[in-house]
């Protein structure tokens, strides 16, 4: 690594929502900058006026904020920098590293046809490269004067060295006929002016990089480091897309995932630190390095995200989790934080919840007397238990002076012995009567949290 200050950037085009793939590049860029006390810049690449939309831009910014990827200084908008780009174009025209081209669409089509007929890659035939005559009237584009021979080596921090033959690279367009600069050009100017030390992006940009390197060299710019990270795949190993399900970060937010779990899951897609799976945000910052990035594409696995979400919920401060659930998901569990028995129940619910949206259903039996019961489960389990046993249990519980989870459960055992029944026969019936399901937390926890009166009452339902 050179000793330049670390400055990274995330450069989304606001032509769609923030996709998990984009978020992962943003995370890598953010972590590298934070790890080295550097800067993380957000640059909105909105030069495509037709496709760029304000609503996508706010969605991207919101998702970044939600993920906690705070950027330094105000976002930079490429659409406000056209003059800067055009001044560099003028410089290149003057220096002869770029030239105007008046080839018409028909001429270009004929070139393509000719190349294809000869089994060659369609390329512009460079007819205006050395043009010296009087400039024709009519619209023109500006093209980069790509060196005709030699090679350009991309020293990629993830992929290793990749060599490109310059003769394979077209004299590509840097300014369109409508006077707007192209992506490959704006990115070079911005990465230079913003003193970007590390360009981290998806490997779908690998083929753009030699063009960018050549322009940087032509302009006398120092090269940044490049790190191209492999694509994210769906479970069928095809590039992750909408048909695999949710791809936008905001969709995961709505589904009840924690931002830290999302960061953790996306970080682990393509980066590793030994076999550690769980990372707090502080650990991510202190451990991230580009040498931990893998070369091969990774599969986005929702089961892993689920697991991590549960782990991150468990790692959270209880109050913080309660506030988040109340403020963002309308589930108020605050009363559970009063008293040991209900705190135990709270922890048992966290143990079972996968998403933040699960708490509502998981805790309904505790908060509402008229919670939705699974009638089939009730019928089959309650009918398996003689009514007399439940009556006897009611008497036992009523007489129980110290209704702890342990004591209340001991009553179930006593009744089972007295009535010559197996403990699970009564325990299951009790469980479904009290909680509506067999998937509730440990009976001791349930009984202690509900307390004597509510438990007794529910036996009569
Ligand atoms: N706007 C480009 C994109 O969204 C950025 C590529 C880059 O990071 O250079 O793919």
Short mmCIF file of C-alpha atoms and ligand atoms in Angstrom, two decimals:
data_model
loop_
_atom_site.label_atom_id
_atom_site.label_comp_id
_atom_site.label_asym_id
_atom_site.label_seq_id
_atom_site.Cartn_x
_atom_site.Cartn_y
_atom_site.Cartn_z
CA UNK A 1 0.00 0.00 0.00
CA UNK A 2 1.37 3.42 -0.87
CA UNK A 3 1.66 6.00 1.87
CA UNK A 4 -1.02 8.26 0.43
CA UNK A 5 -3.82 9.11 2.86
CA UNK A 6 -6.60 6.56 2.45
CA UNK A 7 -9.54 8.10 0.63
CA UNK A 8 -12.19 5.80 -0.78
CA UNK A 9 -15.46 6.49 -2.47
CA UNK A 10 -18.78 4.91 -3.22
CA UNK A 11 -20.11 6.08 -6.57
CA UNK A 12 -23.67 4.87 -7.16
CA UNK A 13 -25.71 5.85 -10.18
CA UNK A 14 -29.20 6.80 -9.00
CA UNK A 15 -30.86 4.67 -11.64
CA UNK A 16 -32.17 2.06 -9.21
CA UNK A 17 -32.37 1.21 -5.53
CA UNK A 18 -29.31 0.34 -3.45
CA UNK A 19 -28.70 -3.28 -4.32
CA UNK A 20 -26.92 -5.64 -1.92
CA UNK A 21 -24.02 -5.83 -4.42
CA UNK A 22 -23.59 -2.05 -4.39
CA UNK A 23 -23.97 -2.00 -0.63
CA UNK A 24 -21.19 -4.54 -0.29
CA UNK A 25 -18.77 -2.36 -2.30
CA UNK A 26 -19.84 0.60 -0.19
CA UNK A 27 -19.15 -1.41 2.97
CA UNK A 28 -15.66 -2.42 1.82
CA UNK A 29 -14.84 1.18 0.85
CA UNK A 30 -16.24 2.52 4.11
CA UNK A 31 -14.37 0.00 6.26
CA UNK A 32 -11.04 0.57 4.55
CA UNK A 33 -11.36 4.32 5.09
CA UNK A 34 -12.45 4.00 8.72
CA UNK A 35 -9.80 1.40 9.53
CA UNK A 36 -7.06 3.81 8.42
CA UNK A 37 -8.68 7.00 9.72
CA UNK A 38 -9.10 8.06 6.14
CA UNK A 39 -12.04 9.56 4.26
CA UNK A 40 -15.05 7.95 2.67
CA UNK A 41 -16.65 9.97 -0.10
CA UNK A 42 -20.10 9.58 -1.58
CA UNK A 43 -20.32 10.53 -5.22
CA UNK A 44 -23.61 10.43 -7.04
CA UNK A 45 -22.98 9.51 -10.66
CA UNK A 46 -26.03 11.17 -12.13
CA UNK A 47 -24.75 12.15 -15.56
CA UNK A 48 -27.39 9.99 -17.23
CA UNK A 49 -30.12 12.59 -16.96
CA UNK A 50 -32.77 10.34 -18.48
CA UNK A 51 -32.32 7.40 -16.13
CA UNK A 52 -31.22 9.18 -12.94
CA UNK A 53 -34.11 9.74 -10.53
CA UNK A 54 -34.31 11.78 -7.33
CA UNK A 55 -36.34 9.05 -5.63
CA UNK A 56 -33.59 6.51 -6.25
CA UNK A 57 -31.05 8.95 -4.93
CA UNK A 58 -32.95 9.43 -1.65
CA UNK A 59 -33.49 5.70 -1.39
CA UNK A 60 -29.74 5.10 -1.76
CA UNK A 61 -28.87 7.79 0.79
CA UNK A 62 -31.45 6.44 3.26
CA UNK A 63 -30.14 2.91 2.91
CA UNK A 64 -26.58 4.10 3.43
CA UNK A 65 -27.63 5.98 6.55
CA UNK A 66 -29.57 2.99 7.82
CA UNK A 67 -26.53 0.76 7.33
CA UNK A 68 -24.49 3.32 9.27
CA UNK A 69 -22.14 4.00 6.36
CA UNK A 70 -21.65 7.64 7.17
CA UNK A 71 -19.73 9.50 4.52
CA UNK A 72 -17.40 12.47 4.96
CA UNK A 73 -18.47 15.88 3.66
CA UNK A 74 -21.47 16.46 1.42
CA UNK A 75 -22.23 14.04 -1.40
CA UNK A 76 -20.71 15.10 -4.71
CA UNK A 77 -23.01 15.23 -7.73
CA UNK A 78 -21.45 14.65 -11.10
CA UNK A 79 -24.30 16.51 -12.79
CA UNK A 80 -22.97 19.69 -11.14
CA UNK A 81 -19.48 19.17 -12.53
CA UNK A 82 -19.99 19.21 -16.28
CA UNK A 83 -17.87 22.36 -16.63
CA UNK A 84 -14.98 20.69 -14.84
CA UNK A 85 -15.15 17.66 -17.14
CA UNK A 86 -15.37 19.83 -20.25
CA UNK A 87 -12.31 21.81 -19.22
CA UNK A 88 -10.30 18.59 -19.00
CA UNK A 89 -11.63 17.57 -22.42
CA UNK A 90 -10.30 20.87 -23.80
CA UNK A 91 -6.92 20.19 -22.20
CA UNK A 92 -6.76 16.77 -23.81
CA UNK A 93 -7.78 18.11 -27.21
CA UNK A 94 -5.01 20.68 -26.91
CA UNK A 95 -2.46 18.12 -25.82
CA UNK A 96 -3.51 15.82 -28.64
CA UNK A 97 -4.44 12.94 -26.32
CA UNK A 98 -8.03 13.17 -27.52
CA UNK A 99 -9.61 14.18 -30.81
CA UNK A 100 -12.90 15.17 -32.35
CA UNK A 101 -14.68 12.66 -34.54
CA UNK A 102 -17.46 13.50 -36.97
CA UNK A 103 -18.26 9.98 -38.09
CA UNK A 104 -21.99 9.64 -38.72
CA UNK A 105 -24.17 6.84 -37.34
CA UNK A 106 -24.28 5.36 -40.88
CA UNK A 107 -20.50 5.37 -41.15
CA UNK A 108 -20.21 3.73 -37.74
CA UNK A 109 -22.75 1.07 -38.73
CA UNK A 110 -20.78 0.35 -41.90
CA UNK A 111 -17.57 -0.03 -39.83
CA UNK A 112 -19.29 -2.49 -37.53
CA UNK A 113 -20.64 -4.47 -40.44
CA UNK A 114 -17.26 -4.65 -42.12
CA UNK A 115 -15.51 -5.79 -38.95
CA UNK A 116 -18.13 -8.45 -38.26
CA UNK A 117 -17.93 -9.68 -41.84
CA UNK A 118 -14.18 -10.21 -41.31
CA UNK A 119 -14.85 -11.97 -38.02
CA UNK A 120 -13.30 -9.10 -36.07
CA UNK A 121 -14.41 -7.28 -32.95
CA UNK A 122 -16.36 -4.18 -34.11
CA UNK A 123 -14.13 -1.18 -33.59
CA UNK A 124 -14.05 2.41 -34.70
CA UNK A 125 -11.54 2.65 -37.56
CA UNK A 126 -9.87 5.77 -36.13
CA UNK A 127 -10.56 7.75 -39.30
CA UNK A 128 -10.39 11.12 -37.52
CA UNK A 129 -7.44 10.24 -35.27
CA UNK A 130 -4.94 12.27 -37.25
CA UNK A 131 -7.34 14.62 -38.96
CA UNK A 132 -5.82 18.00 -39.70
CA UNK A 133 -8.09 19.60 -42.27
CA UNK A 134 -10.84 22.17 -41.75
CA UNK A 135 -13.27 20.91 -39.18
CA UNK A 136 -16.51 19.70 -40.76
CA UNK A 137 -19.72 21.29 -39.53
CA UNK A 138 -22.20 19.10 -37.70
CA UNK A 139 -22.10 17.23 -34.47
CA UNK A 140 -19.03 15.45 -33.23
CA UNK A 141 -17.90 13.33 -30.34
CA UNK A 142 -14.53 13.44 -28.61
CA UNK A 143 -12.52 10.23 -28.57
CA UNK A 144 -9.53 9.20 -26.53
CA UNK A 145 -6.36 8.55 -28.52
CA UNK A 146 -5.66 5.05 -27.24
CA UNK A 147 -2.03 3.95 -27.72
CA UNK A 148 -1.85 1.65 -30.74
CA UNK A 149 0.47 -0.86 -29.15
CA UNK A 150 1.89 -1.90 -25.82
CA UNK A 151 -0.05 -3.22 -22.90
CA UNK A 152 -1.79 -1.89 -19.84
CA UNK A 153 -1.48 -3.81 -16.64
CA UNK A 154 -4.11 -3.55 -13.97
CA UNK A 155 -2.47 -4.41 -10.66
CA UNK A 156 -5.60 -5.41 -8.86
CA UNK A 157 -5.44 -5.84 -5.09
CA UNK A 158 -8.03 -8.62 -5.22
CA UNK A 159 -7.53 -10.26 -8.59
CA UNK A 160 -3.80 -9.85 -9.04
CA UNK A 161 -2.26 -8.52 -12.27
CA UNK A 162 -4.48 -8.40 -15.34
CA UNK A 163 -2.85 -7.54 -18.65
CA UNK A 164 -4.73 -5.81 -21.50
CA UNK A 165 -3.37 -5.33 -25.03
CA UNK A 166 -3.85 -1.68 -25.98
CA UNK A 167 -4.57 -2.60 -29.59
CA UNK A 168 -7.73 -4.32 -28.38
CA UNK A 169 -9.01 -1.07 -26.93
CA UNK A 170 -11.03 1.25 -29.11
CA UNK A 171 -10.53 5.00 -29.40
CA UNK A 172 -13.50 5.24 -27.09
CA UNK A 173 -15.79 8.22 -26.72
CA UNK A 174 -15.18 10.57 -23.79
CA UNK A 175 -17.59 13.35 -24.79
CA UNK A 176 -20.87 12.53 -26.49
CA UNK A 177 -22.33 14.53 -29.35
CA UNK A 178 -24.74 16.16 -26.89
CA UNK A 179 -21.69 17.58 -25.07
CA UNK A 180 -22.04 15.24 -22.06
CA UNK A 181 -18.99 13.32 -20.79
CA UNK A 182 -19.05 9.53 -20.51
CA UNK A 183 -18.68 7.42 -17.37
CA UNK A 184 -15.10 6.34 -18.04
CA UNK A 185 -14.04 9.95 -18.38
CA UNK A 186 -15.89 11.48 -15.41
CA UNK A 187 -14.69 8.73 -13.10
CA UNK A 188 -11.05 9.44 -14.01
CA UNK A 189 -11.39 13.15 -13.39
CA UNK A 190 -13.28 12.69 -10.14
CA UNK A 191 -11.06 9.99 -8.71
CA UNK A 192 -8.12 12.31 -9.39
CA UNK A 193 -9.69 15.51 -8.09
CA UNK A 194 -11.03 13.77 -5.00
CA UNK A 195 -7.60 12.24 -4.36
CA UNK A 196 -9.05 8.74 -4.20
CA UNK A 197 -6.38 6.33 -3.02
CA UNK A 198 -8.38 3.11 -3.49
CA UNK A 199 -11.01 2.43 -6.11
CA UNK A 200 -13.09 -0.47 -4.83
CA UNK A 201 -15.92 -1.65 -7.06
CA UNK A 202 -17.61 -4.65 -8.61
CA UNK A 203 -15.62 -6.71 -11.09
CA UNK A 204 -18.13 -5.87 -13.81
CA UNK A 205 -15.93 -2.77 -14.14
CA UNK A 206 -12.68 -4.63 -14.79
CA UNK A 207 -12.85 -4.00 -18.53
CA UNK A 208 -13.31 -0.27 -17.97
CA UNK A 209 -10.18 -0.03 -15.89
CA UNK A 210 -7.50 -0.18 -18.62
CA UNK A 211 -9.30 2.69 -20.34
CA UNK A 212 -9.28 4.66 -17.11
CA UNK A 213 -5.61 3.86 -16.48
CA UNK A 214 -4.67 5.00 -20.00
CA UNK A 215 -6.49 8.28 -19.53
CA UNK A 216 -4.90 8.82 -16.13
CA UNK A 217 -1.51 8.28 -17.72
CA UNK A 218 -2.34 10.63 -20.58
CA UNK A 219 -3.37 13.30 -18.08
CA UNK A 220 -0.29 12.74 -15.90
CA UNK A 221 -2.34 11.58 -12.88
CA UNK A 222 -1.01 9.20 -10.25
CA UNK A 223 -2.88 5.93 -10.38
CA UNK A 224 -5.03 4.92 -7.42
CA UNK A 225 -4.99 1.35 -6.16
CA UNK A 226 -7.71 -0.80 -7.68
CA UNK A 227 -9.67 -3.57 -6.02
CA UNK A 228 -12.37 -5.31 -8.05
CA UNK A 229 -14.59 -7.50 -5.97
CA UNK A 230 -16.35 -10.54 -7.42
CA UNK A 231 -20.06 -10.52 -8.09
CA UNK A 232 -22.68 -11.73 -5.65
CA UNK A 233 -24.59 -14.77 -6.85
CA UNK A 234 -28.01 -16.22 -6.09
CA UNK A 235 -28.40 -19.78 -4.76
CA UNK A 236 -28.45 -21.08 -8.37
CA UNK A 237 -25.01 -19.51 -8.94
CA UNK A 238 -26.38 -16.97 -11.41
CA UNK A 239 -25.73 -13.27 -10.78
CA UNK A 240 -28.00 -12.13 -7.94
CA UNK A 241 -31.08 -10.45 -9.37
CA UNK A 242 -34.68 -9.66 -8.59
CA UNK A 243 -35.82 -13.09 -9.58
CA UNK A 244 -33.91 -14.48 -6.58
CA UNK A 245 -36.06 -12.37 -4.24
CA UNK A 246 -35.25 -9.17 -2.40
CA UNK A 247 -32.15 -7.41 -3.73
CA UNK A 248 -32.57 -3.90 -2.36
CA UNK A 249 -31.15 -3.09 1.06
CA UNK A 250 -34.38 -1.27 1.94
CA UNK A 251 -36.38 -4.45 1.37
CA UNK A 252 -34.28 -6.22 4.01
CA UNK A 253 -34.79 -3.30 6.33
CA UNK A 254 -38.56 -3.64 5.92
CA UNK A 255 -38.37 -7.38 6.46
CA UNK A 256 -36.93 -6.80 9.92
CA UNK A 257 -33.19 -7.23 9.63
CA UNK A 258 -30.76 -5.23 11.71
CA UNK A 259 -28.29 -2.98 9.89
CA UNK A 260 -25.37 -4.58 11.73
CA UNK A 261 -26.53 -8.06 10.64
CA UNK A 262 -26.80 -6.82 7.08
CA UNK A 263 -23.30 -5.31 7.27
CA UNK A 264 -21.98 -8.53 8.74
CA UNK A 265 -23.63 -10.77 6.14
CA UNK A 266 -22.52 -8.60 3.21
CA UNK A 267 -19.01 -8.24 4.59
CA UNK A 268 -18.71 -12.00 4.83
CA UNK A 269 -19.67 -12.27 1.16
CA UNK A 270 -16.21 -12.05 -0.27
CA UNK A 271 -14.18 -11.20 2.81
CA UNK A 272 -12.98 -13.42 5.58
CA UNK A 273 -10.96 -13.31 8.74
CA UNK A 274 -10.06 -16.86 9.67
CA UNK A 275 -13.33 -18.67 10.22
CA UNK A 276 -14.95 -15.93 12.26
CA UNK A 277 -18.58 -15.37 11.24
CA UNK A 278 -19.86 -12.80 13.71
CA UNK A 279 -18.41 -9.29 13.66
CA UNK A 280 -19.54 -6.27 15.62
CA UNK A 281 -19.24 -3.02 13.69
CA UNK A 282 -16.14 -2.08 15.71
CA UNK A 283 -14.54 -5.39 14.85
CA UNK A 284 -15.37 -4.91 11.18
CA UNK A 285 -13.56 -1.58 11.27
CA UNK A 286 -10.55 -2.84 13.19
CA UNK A 287 -10.11 -6.03 11.15
CA UNK A 288 -10.99 -5.15 7.57
CA UNK A 289 -8.25 -5.37 4.98
CA UNK A 290 -8.31 -5.91 1.25
CA UNK A 291 -6.05 -8.93 1.53
CA UNK A 292 -8.97 -10.77 3.17
CA UNK A 293 -11.08 -10.40 0.00
CA UNK A 294 -11.62 -13.59 -1.98
CA UNK A 295 -11.20 -13.93 -5.73
CA UNK A 296 -14.26 -16.04 -6.40
CA UNK A 297 -17.88 -14.95 -6.43
CA UNK A 298 -19.96 -15.74 -3.38
CA UNK A 299 -23.54 -16.84 -2.94
CA UNK A 300 -25.93 -14.66 -0.98
CA UNK A 301 -27.51 -16.94 1.57
CA UNK A 302 -30.59 -15.69 3.40
CA UNK A 303 -30.28 -18.50 5.97
CA UNK A 304 -26.91 -17.06 6.99
CA UNK A 305 -28.37 -13.59 7.19
CA UNK A 306 -31.16 -14.98 9.41
CA UNK A 307 -28.64 -16.60 11.69
CA UNK A 308 -26.56 -13.45 11.92
CA UNK A 309 -29.62 -11.34 12.56
CA UNK A 310 -30.49 -13.49 15.54
CA UNK A 311 -26.90 -13.26 16.81
CA UNK A 312 -26.83 -9.49 16.46
CA UNK A 313 -30.19 -9.15 18.24
CA UNK A 314 -28.79 -11.23 21.09
CA UNK A 315 -25.66 -9.09 21.23
CA UNK A 316 -27.69 -5.90 21.53
CA UNK A 317 -28.36 -4.06 24.72
CA UNK A 318 -31.94 -5.01 25.82
CA UNK A 319 -33.12 -1.41 26.13
CA UNK A 320 -31.77 -0.58 22.71
CA UNK A 321 -33.57 -3.53 21.15
CA UNK A 322 -36.81 -2.62 22.93
CA UNK A 323 -36.57 0.96 21.67
CA UNK A 324 -35.89 -0.17 18.14
CA UNK A 325 -38.86 -2.54 18.18
CA UNK A 326 -41.14 0.11 19.60
CA UNK A 327 -40.04 2.96 17.35
CA UNK A 328 -39.63 1.11 14.07
CA UNK A 329 -41.82 -1.97 14.23
CA UNK A 330 -44.66 -0.92 16.56
CA UNK A 331 -44.01 -3.76 19.02
CA UNK A 332 -43.77 -2.53 22.59
CA UNK A 333 -41.97 -5.00 24.84
CA UNK A 334 -40.85 -2.39 27.37
CA UNK A 335 -42.83 -3.90 30.27
CA UNK A 336 -40.84 -7.11 29.86
CA UNK A 337 -37.76 -5.33 31.12
CA UNK A 338 -39.30 -4.94 34.60
CA UNK A 339 -38.55 -7.87 36.85
CA UNK A 340 -36.45 -11.00 36.58
CA UNK A 341 -39.19 -13.35 35.39
CA UNK A 342 -40.18 -11.15 32.46
CA UNK A 343 -36.57 -10.37 31.55
CA UNK A 344 -36.04 -14.12 31.26
CA UNK A 345 -39.03 -14.27 28.96
CA UNK A 346 -37.66 -11.35 26.93
CA UNK A 347 -34.35 -13.18 26.49
CA UNK A 348 -36.17 -16.36 25.50
CA UNK A 349 -38.09 -14.44 22.81
CA UNK A 350 -34.86 -12.90 21.49
CA UNK A 351 -33.41 -16.40 21.34
CA UNK A 352 -36.30 -17.50 19.11
CA UNK A 353 -36.72 -14.43 16.90
CA UNK A 354 -35.09 -14.37 13.49
CA UNK A 355 -36.32 -10.97 12.36
CA UNK A 356 -37.42 -7.91 14.26
CA UNK A 357 -40.87 -8.41 12.80
CA UNK A 358 -41.15 -11.79 14.59
CA UNK A 359 -41.52 -10.32 18.08
CA UNK A 360 -45.12 -9.30 17.60
CA UNK A 361 -46.35 -12.84 17.03
CA UNK A 362 -43.86 -14.44 19.39
CA UNK A 363 -45.03 -12.30 22.30
CA UNK A 364 -48.75 -12.03 21.49
CA UNK A 365 -49.75 -14.74 24.01
CA UNK A 366 -48.12 -12.79 26.77
CA UNK A 367 -49.62 -9.41 26.03
CA UNK A 368 -53.13 -10.18 24.87
CA UNK A 369 -55.70 -12.44 26.45
CA UNK A 370 -57.36 -12.88 23.06
CA UNK A 371 -54.21 -13.78 21.15
CA UNK A 372 -54.65 -15.90 18.06
CA UNK A 373 -54.44 -19.54 19.00
CA UNK A 374 -53.65 -22.39 16.70
CA UNK A 375 -56.91 -24.23 17.19
CA UNK A 376 -55.74 -27.49 15.65
CA UNK A 377 -52.76 -27.72 18.00
CA UNK A 378 -55.00 -26.88 20.95
CA UNK A 379 -57.59 -29.48 20.01
CA UNK A 380 -55.14 -32.31 19.50
CA UNK A 381 -53.07 -31.64 22.61
CA UNK A 382 -55.86 -30.72 24.97
CA UNK A 383 -58.03 -33.66 23.98
CA UNK A 384 -55.11 -35.97 24.75
CA UNK A 385 -55.15 -34.79 28.36
CA UNK A 386 -58.06 -35.76 30.67
CA UNK A 387 -60.08 -32.77 31.86
CA UNK A 388 -59.76 -34.01 35.43
CA UNK A 389 -55.99 -33.59 35.26
CA UNK A 390 -56.34 -29.95 34.22
CA UNK A 391 -58.88 -29.40 37.01
CA UNK A 392 -56.48 -30.94 39.53
CA UNK A 393 -53.67 -28.75 38.24
CA UNK A 394 -55.81 -25.68 38.65
CA UNK A 395 -56.34 -26.56 42.32
CA UNK A 396 -52.62 -27.23 42.78
CA UNK A 397 -51.67 -23.88 41.24
CA UNK A 398 -54.25 -21.99 43.23
CA UNK A 399 -52.77 -23.40 46.41
CA UNK A 400 -49.19 -22.70 45.36
CA UNK A 401 -47.91 -19.99 47.71
CA UNK A 402 -44.75 -19.20 45.80
CA UNK A 403 -45.61 -19.42 42.07
CA UNK A 404 -42.10 -19.63 40.62
CA UNK A 405 -41.52 -21.39 37.32
CA UNK A 406 -40.02 -24.32 39.16
CA UNK A 407 -42.83 -24.64 41.71
CA UNK A 408 -45.53 -24.28 39.08
CA UNK A 409 -43.92 -26.96 36.97
CA UNK A 410 -43.56 -29.22 40.04
CA UNK A 411 -47.36 -29.07 40.31
CA UNK A 412 -47.63 -30.51 36.80
CA UNK A 413 -45.39 -33.40 37.87
CA UNK A 414 -47.48 -34.01 40.98
CA UNK A 415 -50.70 -34.16 39.00
CA UNK A 416 -49.10 -36.48 36.46
CA UNK A 417 -48.09 -38.90 39.23
CA UNK A 418 -51.47 -38.72 40.92
CA UNK A 419 -53.37 -39.33 37.72
CA UNK A 420 -50.90 -41.90 36.35
CA UNK A 421 -50.22 -39.78 33.25
CA UNK A 422 -46.98 -39.08 31.47
CA UNK A 423 -45.69 -35.57 32.22
CA UNK A 424 -45.63 -34.48 28.53
CA UNK A 425 -49.33 -35.31 28.16
CA UNK A 426 -50.21 -32.63 30.71
CA UNK A 427 -47.29 -30.35 29.91
CA UNK A 428 -48.20 -30.14 26.22
CA UNK A 429 -51.85 -29.42 26.95
CA UNK A 430 -50.81 -26.72 29.43
CA UNK A 431 -48.35 -25.24 26.99
CA UNK A 432 -50.90 -24.83 24.21
CA UNK A 433 -53.55 -23.52 26.57
CA UNK A 434 -51.17 -20.91 27.94
CA UNK A 435 -49.38 -19.89 24.78
CA UNK A 436 -51.40 -21.26 21.86
CA UNK A 437 -48.46 -23.14 20.42
CA UNK A 438 -45.93 -25.83 21.18
CA UNK A 439 -43.11 -23.58 20.00
CA UNK A 440 -43.16 -21.28 23.04
CA UNK A 441 -40.23 -20.79 25.41
CA UNK A 442 -39.41 -23.14 28.27
CA UNK A 443 -42.49 -23.78 30.48
CA UNK A 444 -40.73 -22.57 33.62
CA UNK A 445 -40.09 -19.21 31.92
CA UNK A 446 -43.65 -18.99 30.59
CA UNK A 447 -45.23 -19.84 33.94
CA UNK A 448 -43.09 -17.45 35.94
CA UNK A 449 -43.71 -14.60 33.50
CA UNK A 450 -47.49 -15.12 33.30
CA UNK A 451 -47.89 -15.48 37.06
CA UNK A 452 -50.45 -17.48 38.98
CA UNK A 453 -53.68 -15.70 38.11
CA UNK A 454 -53.18 -15.54 34.37
CA UNK A 455 -51.91 -19.13 34.25
CA UNK A 456 -54.89 -20.45 36.22
CA UNK A 457 -57.33 -18.50 34.10
CA UNK A 458 -55.93 -19.87 30.87
CA UNK A 459 -56.38 -23.46 31.99
CA UNK A 460 -60.15 -22.88 31.72
CA UNK A 461 -60.17 -21.69 28.12
N1 LIG B 1 -21.53 4.57 -11.14
C1 LIG B 1 -20.80 3.36 -11.31
C2 LIG B 1 -21.70 2.20 -10.94
O1 LIG B 1 -22.69 2.39 -10.27
C3 LIG B 1 -19.59 3.39 -10.40
C4 LIG B 1 -18.47 2.56 -10.82
C5 LIG B 1 -17.21 2.92 -10.08
O2 LIG B 1 -17.19 2.72 -8.84
O3 LIG B 1 -16.27 3.40 -10.71
O4 LIG B 1 -21.44 1.08 -11.34
#
